[in-house]
Amino acid sequence: MKEQLEKIEALAKEELNSCKEIKALDDLRVKYLGKKGELTAILKQMGKLSAEERPVIGQLANKVRADIEQAITEKVAVLKADAQAEKIKAESIDITLPGKKQSLGKLHPMTVVENEIKDIFMGMGFNIADGPEIDDDYHVFEALNLPPDHPARDTQDTFYITDNILLRTQTSSVQVHVMETQKPPIRIISPGRVYRSDAVDATHSPLFHQIEGLVVDKGITMSDLKGTLEMLMKKIYGNNCKLRFRPHHFPFTEPSCEVDISCFNCGGKGCSMCKDEGYIELLGAGMVHPKVLEGCGIDSNIYSGFAFGLGLERMVMGRYDINDLRLLYENDLRFLEQF
Ligand code: DAH
């Protein structure tokens, strides 16, 4: 039996030397040391041995097992190291190759200008307010002094979900939400999407963006409105731009005005962009109508306020000399990459 054991050890080591893969070593372990392996087969015959022989052979068998085990472990380590070295060799980096260019995305011009406007207003102590795009008739029209059948509703036809629930046509609805939930002093702007049932052309879209502004406090006057808007426009369009306040009518402000800016293109001389006017209309504004304040539970004898609503698309188009609104929505990279 002693010779048998020594023969097994010799055979196993010989086979081990020719193993080139870890998988082959696993097979080898099973073949010699496994439950049905050759070493185990011999150990099963130990019962036939005499009492003196048994410990001697037992000891030898354990030594043979440990030796084979160790030889396999060492060989596994060698094979692994070889494989690693092979891999490193194959993966060597050519540091003379040019790097791969990462193309970075950037902000849409609408987002750039919106962020700029937000920054300017936050610098003046305004908060950013948010309101629902799907709203009810009361917040979009009635609370803003536009009762049913008011003729001014005609210019703001929209998409109705029910007779009472609709897509807002103006961010002015946020004024109402804010005044219902906050007490003066109030100083907010509210950028967001608005909807009107308009056909698409170079200056119209059924979905566009407005930024609403609202200030309510004691002693607020039209000069606060003027100063605020002048600050905004000078920061965006430069110190040379001039504002023109024209009387106008909005049901929710009294007095009301429209605000024009000297033409970005000709600076006020008159050109095709401003239709020889020298000015371009930018926004509507005014002093918040006492009825609107009272409807929101604010005492109009103590408080007054101003409000304005500007079209973001128009600001962006003026800023970057864009002559077709549709370009802003098409997401054509050839257009967007210019900014
Ligand atoms: N909501 C008006 C519109 O969409 C714009 C506007 C005018 C907003 C006057 C105001 C305002 O806050 O005071 O045409």
Short mmCIF file of C-alpha atoms and ligand atoms in Angstrom, two decimals:
data_model
loop_
_atom_site.label_atom_id
_atom_site.label_comp_id
_atom_site.label_asym_id
_atom_site.label_seq_id
_atom_site.Cartn_x
_atom_site.Cartn_y
_atom_site.Cartn_z
CA MET A 1 0.00 0.00 0.00
CA LYS A 2 2.96 2.23 0.75
CA GLU A 3 4.17 1.81 -2.82
CA GLN A 4 0.69 2.53 -4.13
CA LEU A 5 0.59 5.81 -2.20
CA GLU A 6 4.02 6.85 -3.39
CA LYS A 7 3.03 6.04 -6.94
CA ILE A 8 -0.09 8.20 -6.66
CA GLU A 9 1.96 11.12 -5.43
CA ALA A 10 4.46 10.77 -8.22
CA LEU A 11 1.74 10.46 -10.89
CA ALA A 12 -0.20 13.44 -9.53
CA LYS A 13 2.91 15.65 -9.53
CA GLU A 14 3.81 14.59 -13.03
CA GLU A 15 0.34 15.38 -14.32
CA LEU A 16 0.37 18.64 -12.42
CA ASN A 17 3.48 19.78 -14.25
CA SER A 18 1.76 19.53 -17.60
CA CYS A 19 -1.38 21.42 -16.45
CA LYS A 20 -1.72 24.71 -18.30
CA GLU A 21 -5.11 25.89 -17.00
CA ILE A 22 -6.78 26.34 -13.63
CA LYS A 23 -9.70 24.22 -14.82
CA ALA A 24 -7.31 21.28 -15.43
CA LEU A 25 -6.01 21.65 -11.87
CA ASP A 26 -9.55 21.41 -10.53
CA ASP A 27 -10.06 18.21 -12.48
CA LEU A 28 -6.79 16.90 -11.12
CA ARG A 29 -7.83 17.63 -7.55
CA VAL A 30 -11.06 15.68 -8.08
CA LYS A 31 -9.25 12.81 -9.77
CA TYR A 32 -6.79 12.25 -6.92
CA LEU A 33 -8.28 13.74 -3.78
CA GLY A 34 -12.04 13.74 -4.47
CA LYS A 35 -14.58 11.42 -2.85
CA LYS A 36 -14.25 8.96 -5.67
CA GLY A 37 -10.59 9.80 -6.18
CA GLU A 38 -7.63 7.46 -6.23
CA LEU A 39 -6.28 8.35 -2.80
CA THR A 40 -9.68 7.84 -1.21
CA ALA A 41 -9.98 4.45 -2.90
CA ILE A 42 -6.79 3.31 -1.22
CA LEU A 43 -7.77 4.67 2.18
CA LYS A 44 -10.96 2.60 1.97
CA GLN A 45 -8.81 -0.52 2.05
CA MET A 46 -7.09 0.47 5.31
CA GLY A 47 -9.38 -1.92 7.19
CA LYS A 48 -7.45 -4.84 5.77
CA LEU A 49 -4.22 -3.65 7.38
CA SER A 50 -2.79 -4.91 10.64
CA ALA A 51 -2.98 -2.73 13.77
CA GLU A 52 0.75 -1.87 13.48
CA GLU A 53 0.62 -0.98 9.83
CA ARG A 54 -2.49 1.20 10.03
CA PRO A 55 -1.02 4.31 11.75
CA VAL A 56 2.06 4.22 9.56
CA ILE A 57 0.07 4.04 6.33
CA GLY A 58 -2.47 6.55 7.71
CA GLN A 59 0.27 9.04 8.37
CA LEU A 60 1.75 8.51 4.93
CA ALA A 61 -1.63 8.92 3.28
CA ASN A 62 -2.15 12.24 5.07
CA LYS A 63 1.25 13.44 3.99
CA VAL A 64 0.58 12.45 0.37
CA ARG A 65 -2.75 14.31 0.48
CA ALA A 66 -1.15 17.43 1.96
CA ASP A 67 1.70 17.35 -0.54
CA ILE A 68 -0.61 17.08 -3.54
CA GLU A 69 -2.87 19.77 -2.07
CA GLN A 70 0.06 22.13 -1.63
CA ALA A 71 1.46 21.44 -5.08
CA ILE A 72 -1.92 22.26 -6.61
CA THR A 73 -2.21 25.49 -4.61
CA GLU A 74 1.25 26.60 -5.68
CA LYS A 75 0.55 25.78 -9.30
CA VAL A 76 -2.74 27.74 -9.17
CA ALA A 77 -0.82 30.78 -7.93
CA VAL A 78 1.71 30.43 -10.73
CA LEU A 79 -0.99 30.11 -13.38
CA LYS A 80 -2.85 33.13 -12.01
CA ALA A 81 0.29 35.26 -12.01
CA ASP A 82 1.04 34.15 -15.57
CA ALA A 83 -2.48 35.04 -16.71
CA GLN A 84 -2.21 38.47 -15.05
CA ALA A 85 1.13 39.15 -16.71
CA GLU A 86 -0.33 38.09 -20.08
CA LYS A 87 -3.27 40.45 -19.56
CA ILE A 88 -1.10 43.41 -18.64
CA LYS A 89 1.03 42.79 -21.68
CA ALA A 90 -2.00 42.62 -23.97
CA GLU A 91 -3.58 45.71 -22.44
CA SER A 92 -0.60 47.98 -22.60
CA ILE A 93 -1.65 51.59 -23.24
CA ASP A 94 -0.33 53.57 -26.14
CA ILE A 95 0.15 56.93 -24.47
CA THR A 96 0.93 58.56 -27.79
CA LEU A 97 -2.68 58.10 -29.02
CA PRO A 98 -4.82 61.26 -29.01
CA GLY A 99 -7.52 61.31 -26.27
CA LYS A 100 -11.19 60.64 -26.95
CA LYS A 101 -13.17 63.88 -27.08
CA GLN A 102 -16.06 64.09 -24.63
CA SER A 103 -18.88 66.21 -25.99
CA LEU A 104 -20.45 68.26 -23.21
CA GLY A 105 -24.10 69.31 -23.36
CA LYS A 106 -25.08 72.83 -22.43
CA LEU A 107 -28.11 74.79 -21.37
CA HIS A 108 -30.84 75.74 -23.83
CA PRO A 109 -30.92 79.51 -24.55
CA MET A 110 -34.37 79.67 -22.90
CA THR A 111 -32.90 78.20 -19.73
CA VAL A 112 -29.89 80.52 -19.86
CA VAL A 113 -32.04 83.65 -20.01
CA GLU A 114 -34.54 82.32 -17.46
CA ASN A 115 -31.70 81.64 -15.02
CA GLU A 116 -30.28 85.10 -15.62
CA ILE A 117 -33.63 86.74 -14.92
CA LYS A 118 -34.09 84.65 -11.77
CA ASP A 119 -30.62 85.68 -10.56
CA ILE A 120 -31.35 89.36 -11.13
CA PHE A 121 -34.62 89.19 -9.19
CA MET A 122 -33.19 87.12 -6.38
CA GLY A 123 -30.53 89.82 -6.08
CA MET A 124 -33.38 92.27 -5.49
CA GLY A 125 -34.88 90.12 -2.73
CA PHE A 126 -37.56 88.31 -4.75
CA ASN A 127 -38.57 84.68 -4.15
CA ILE A 128 -39.40 82.21 -6.89
CA ALA A 129 -43.03 81.03 -6.75
CA ASP A 130 -44.54 78.08 -8.56
CA GLY A 131 -48.14 77.52 -9.60
CA PRO A 132 -50.20 74.84 -11.39
CA GLU A 133 -50.28 74.70 -15.19
CA ILE A 134 -53.70 73.05 -14.98
CA ASP A 135 -55.84 75.45 -13.00
CA ASP A 136 -59.44 76.49 -12.53
CA ASP A 137 -61.36 79.32 -14.13
CA TYR A 138 -61.36 81.26 -10.87
CA HIS A 139 -57.57 81.54 -10.54
CA VAL A 140 -56.83 82.12 -14.24
CA PHE A 141 -59.67 84.56 -14.97
CA GLU A 142 -62.25 85.39 -12.36
CA ALA A 143 -60.02 86.35 -9.44
CA LEU A 144 -58.07 88.51 -11.90
CA ASN A 145 -61.18 90.58 -12.54
CA LEU A 146 -62.10 88.72 -15.73
CA PRO A 147 -65.65 87.48 -15.04
CA PRO A 148 -67.32 85.06 -17.48
CA ASP A 149 -68.21 86.83 -20.74
CA HIS A 150 -65.54 89.50 -20.23
CA PRO A 151 -64.41 90.42 -23.77
CA ALA A 152 -60.71 90.20 -22.82
CA ARG A 153 -61.18 86.43 -22.46
CA ASP A 154 -61.44 86.23 -26.25
CA THR A 155 -57.73 86.89 -26.67
CA GLN A 156 -56.89 84.08 -24.29
CA ASP A 157 -58.75 81.07 -25.60
CA THR A 158 -57.24 77.92 -24.18
CA PHE A 159 -57.60 74.17 -23.78
CA TYR A 160 -60.38 73.13 -21.42
CA ILE A 161 -60.29 69.90 -19.47
CA THR A 162 -63.77 70.55 -18.10
CA ASP A 163 -65.83 73.77 -18.23
CA ASN A 164 -64.03 74.84 -15.10
CA ILE A 165 -60.58 73.25 -15.38
CA LEU A 166 -58.20 74.53 -18.02
CA LEU A 167 -54.58 74.98 -19.07
CA ARG A 168 -53.55 78.41 -17.77
CA THR A 169 -53.19 81.14 -20.38
CA GLN A 170 -51.08 83.40 -18.20
CA THR A 171 -48.80 83.08 -15.18
CA SER A 172 -50.88 85.88 -13.61
CA SER A 173 -52.86 83.05 -12.00
CA VAL A 174 -49.87 82.53 -9.70
CA GLN A 175 -50.44 86.03 -8.30
CA VAL A 176 -53.76 84.79 -6.94
CA HIS A 177 -52.30 81.57 -5.49
CA VAL A 178 -49.53 83.54 -3.79
CA MET A 179 -51.80 86.22 -2.34
CA GLU A 180 -54.19 83.55 -1.05
CA THR A 181 -51.41 81.86 0.90
CA GLN A 182 -48.95 84.63 1.83
CA LYS A 183 -49.32 87.90 3.65
CA PRO A 184 -47.61 91.10 2.43
CA PRO A 185 -44.82 92.01 2.06
CA ILE A 186 -44.82 89.84 -1.05
CA ARG A 187 -42.03 89.90 -3.61
CA ILE A 188 -42.11 87.03 -6.10
CA ILE A 189 -41.46 86.12 -9.67
CA SER A 190 -42.96 83.01 -11.21
CA PRO A 191 -41.59 81.57 -14.44
CA GLY A 192 -43.57 78.86 -16.21
CA ARG A 193 -45.38 77.42 -19.18
CA VAL A 194 -48.65 78.89 -20.43
CA TYR A 195 -51.05 77.70 -23.13
CA ARG A 196 -53.29 79.31 -25.70
CA SER A 197 -55.18 77.87 -28.57
CA ASP A 198 -53.05 79.66 -31.17
CA ALA A 199 -51.73 78.23 -34.43
CA VAL A 200 -47.95 77.90 -34.74
CA ASP A 201 -46.10 80.56 -36.72
CA ALA A 202 -42.88 82.59 -36.39
CA THR A 203 -44.22 84.47 -33.35
CA HIS A 204 -46.95 82.18 -31.93
CA SER A 205 -47.05 78.81 -30.26
CA PRO A 206 -49.84 77.07 -28.32
CA LEU A 207 -47.30 76.58 -25.55
CA PHE A 208 -44.98 79.36 -24.49
CA HIS A 209 -43.34 80.76 -21.37
CA GLN A 210 -43.98 83.76 -19.18
CA ILE A 211 -42.38 85.22 -16.12
CA GLU A 212 -44.81 86.85 -13.74
CA GLY A 213 -43.74 89.39 -11.14
CA LEU A 214 -45.68 90.57 -8.11
CA VAL A 215 -44.82 92.97 -5.31
CA VAL A 216 -47.34 93.85 -2.60
CA ASP A 217 -46.43 96.02 0.35
CA LYS A 218 -47.27 99.33 2.00
CA GLY A 219 -46.58 102.36 -0.20
CA ILE A 220 -45.72 100.55 -3.45
CA THR A 221 -46.06 102.87 -6.45
CA MET A 222 -45.60 102.91 -10.20
CA SER A 223 -42.06 104.25 -9.72
CA ASP A 224 -41.12 100.99 -7.96
CA LEU A 225 -42.37 99.12 -11.02
CA LYS A 226 -40.38 101.38 -13.34
CA GLY A 227 -37.20 101.11 -11.31
CA THR A 228 -37.46 97.32 -11.07
CA LEU A 229 -38.04 96.81 -14.79
CA GLU A 230 -35.29 99.24 -15.75
CA MET A 231 -32.84 97.38 -13.56
CA LEU A 232 -33.87 94.08 -15.17
CA MET A 233 -33.59 95.28 -18.77
CA LYS A 234 -30.29 97.11 -18.28
CA LYS A 235 -28.76 94.00 -16.75
CA ILE A 236 -29.98 91.85 -19.64
CA TYR A 237 -29.64 94.17 -22.63
CA GLY A 238 -26.97 96.59 -21.45
CA ASN A 239 -27.03 100.14 -20.08
CA ASN A 240 -27.87 101.72 -23.42
CA CYS A 241 -31.33 100.18 -23.74
CA LYS A 242 -34.29 102.49 -23.21
CA LEU A 243 -37.70 101.53 -21.86
CA ARG A 244 -40.98 103.05 -22.99
CA PHE A 245 -44.09 102.79 -20.82
CA ARG A 246 -47.33 103.05 -22.83
CA PRO A 247 -50.79 103.25 -21.27
CA HIS A 248 -52.77 100.06 -21.82
CA HIS A 249 -55.61 98.08 -20.31
CA PHE A 250 -55.49 94.88 -18.31
CA PRO A 251 -58.48 93.95 -16.16
CA PHE A 252 -56.29 93.05 -13.17
CA THR A 253 -54.19 96.21 -13.02
CA GLU A 254 -55.11 99.89 -12.67
CA PRO A 255 -53.41 101.84 -14.10
CA SER A 256 -51.98 99.42 -16.68
CA CYS A 257 -49.21 99.78 -19.19
CA GLU A 258 -47.27 97.96 -21.82
CA VAL A 259 -43.51 98.25 -21.72
CA ASP A 260 -41.40 98.45 -24.85
CA ILE A 261 -37.65 98.33 -25.19
CA SER A 262 -35.55 100.23 -27.73
CA CYS A 263 -34.97 97.90 -30.68
CA PHE A 264 -32.07 95.46 -30.12
CA ASN A 265 -31.25 95.69 -33.79
CA CYS A 266 -31.25 99.41 -34.62
CA GLY A 267 -31.14 100.92 -31.13
CA GLY A 268 -34.29 103.00 -31.79
CA LYS A 269 -33.70 104.38 -35.30
CA GLY A 270 -36.22 102.06 -36.95
CA CYS A 271 -35.56 98.89 -38.94
CA SER A 272 -37.35 95.82 -40.30
CA MET A 273 -37.07 94.03 -36.96
CA CYS A 274 -39.01 96.70 -35.06
CA LYS A 275 -41.20 97.47 -38.11
CA ASP A 276 -39.73 101.01 -38.14
CA GLU A 277 -41.08 101.61 -34.65
CA GLY A 278 -37.71 101.86 -32.95
CA TYR A 279 -39.24 99.94 -30.03
CA ILE A 280 -40.27 96.34 -29.37
CA GLU A 281 -43.08 95.36 -27.01
CA LEU A 282 -41.82 93.20 -24.15
CA LEU A 283 -44.38 92.94 -21.41
CA GLY A 284 -47.57 94.02 -19.71
CA ALA A 285 -47.63 95.55 -16.25
CA GLY A 286 -49.48 97.82 -13.86
CA MET A 287 -50.60 98.48 -10.32
CA VAL A 288 -52.54 95.52 -8.92
CA HIS A 289 -56.27 96.30 -9.12
CA PRO A 290 -57.79 96.86 -5.66
CA LYS A 291 -60.49 94.32 -6.53
CA VAL A 292 -57.84 91.65 -7.05
CA LEU A 293 -56.18 92.47 -3.71
CA GLU A 294 -59.50 92.45 -1.85
CA GLY A 295 -60.55 89.17 -3.52
CA CYS A 296 -57.42 87.59 -2.04
CA GLY A 297 -58.11 89.01 1.42
CA ILE A 298 -55.60 91.88 1.27
CA ASP A 299 -56.78 95.30 2.49
CA SER A 300 -56.31 97.68 -0.45
CA ASN A 301 -56.49 100.69 1.87
CA ILE A 302 -53.27 99.57 3.54
CA TYR A 303 -51.46 97.75 0.77
CA SER A 304 -50.72 98.40 -2.86
CA GLY A 305 -48.74 96.44 -5.38
CA PHE A 306 -47.38 96.20 -8.87
CA ALA A 307 -47.35 93.26 -11.23
CA PHE A 308 -45.92 92.43 -14.61
CA GLY A 309 -45.88 89.53 -17.02
CA LEU A 310 -43.19 89.14 -19.63
CA GLY A 311 -42.82 86.69 -22.48
CA LEU A 312 -39.65 84.66 -22.06
CA GLU A 313 -39.44 83.68 -25.75
CA ARG A 314 -39.49 87.31 -26.75
CA MET A 315 -36.69 88.14 -24.30
CA VAL A 316 -34.58 85.27 -25.66
CA MET A 317 -35.25 86.19 -29.29
CA GLY A 318 -34.24 89.78 -28.61
CA ARG A 319 -31.18 88.73 -26.71
CA TYR A 320 -29.82 86.44 -29.43
CA ASP A 321 -31.33 88.02 -32.54
CA ILE A 322 -33.54 85.03 -33.30
CA ASN A 323 -36.32 85.77 -35.78
CA ASP A 324 -38.41 82.59 -35.58
CA LEU A 325 -39.90 81.29 -32.34
CA ARG A 326 -40.08 77.73 -33.70
CA LEU A 327 -36.29 77.46 -33.64
CA LEU A 328 -36.47 77.50 -29.85
CA TYR A 329 -38.57 74.33 -29.72
CA GLU A 330 -37.19 72.20 -32.52
CA ASN A 331 -34.10 71.02 -30.64
CA ASP A 332 -32.02 71.10 -33.80
CA LEU A 333 -28.43 70.81 -32.61
CA ARG A 334 -27.15 72.91 -35.54
CA PHE A 335 -29.16 75.77 -34.06
CA LEU A 336 -28.58 75.07 -30.37
CA GLU A 337 -24.82 74.63 -30.66
CA GLN A 338 -24.46 78.29 -31.58
CA PHE A 339 -25.18 79.40 -28.04
N1 DAH B 1 -51.03 88.22 -18.09
C1 DAH B 1 -50.85 89.19 -19.16
C2 DAH B 1 -50.82 88.47 -20.50
O1 DAH B 1 -50.59 87.29 -20.54
C3 DAH B 1 -49.58 89.95 -18.95
C4 DAH B 1 -49.65 90.84 -17.77
C5 DAH B 1 -50.11 92.14 -17.88
C6 DAH B 1 -49.26 90.38 -16.52
C7 DAH B 1 -50.16 92.97 -16.81
C8 DAH B 1 -49.34 91.22 -15.43
C9 DAH B 1 -49.79 92.52 -15.59
O2 DAH B 1 -48.99 90.85 -14.20
O3 DAH B 1 -49.82 93.33 -14.50
O4 DAH B 1 -51.04 89.09 -21.50
#
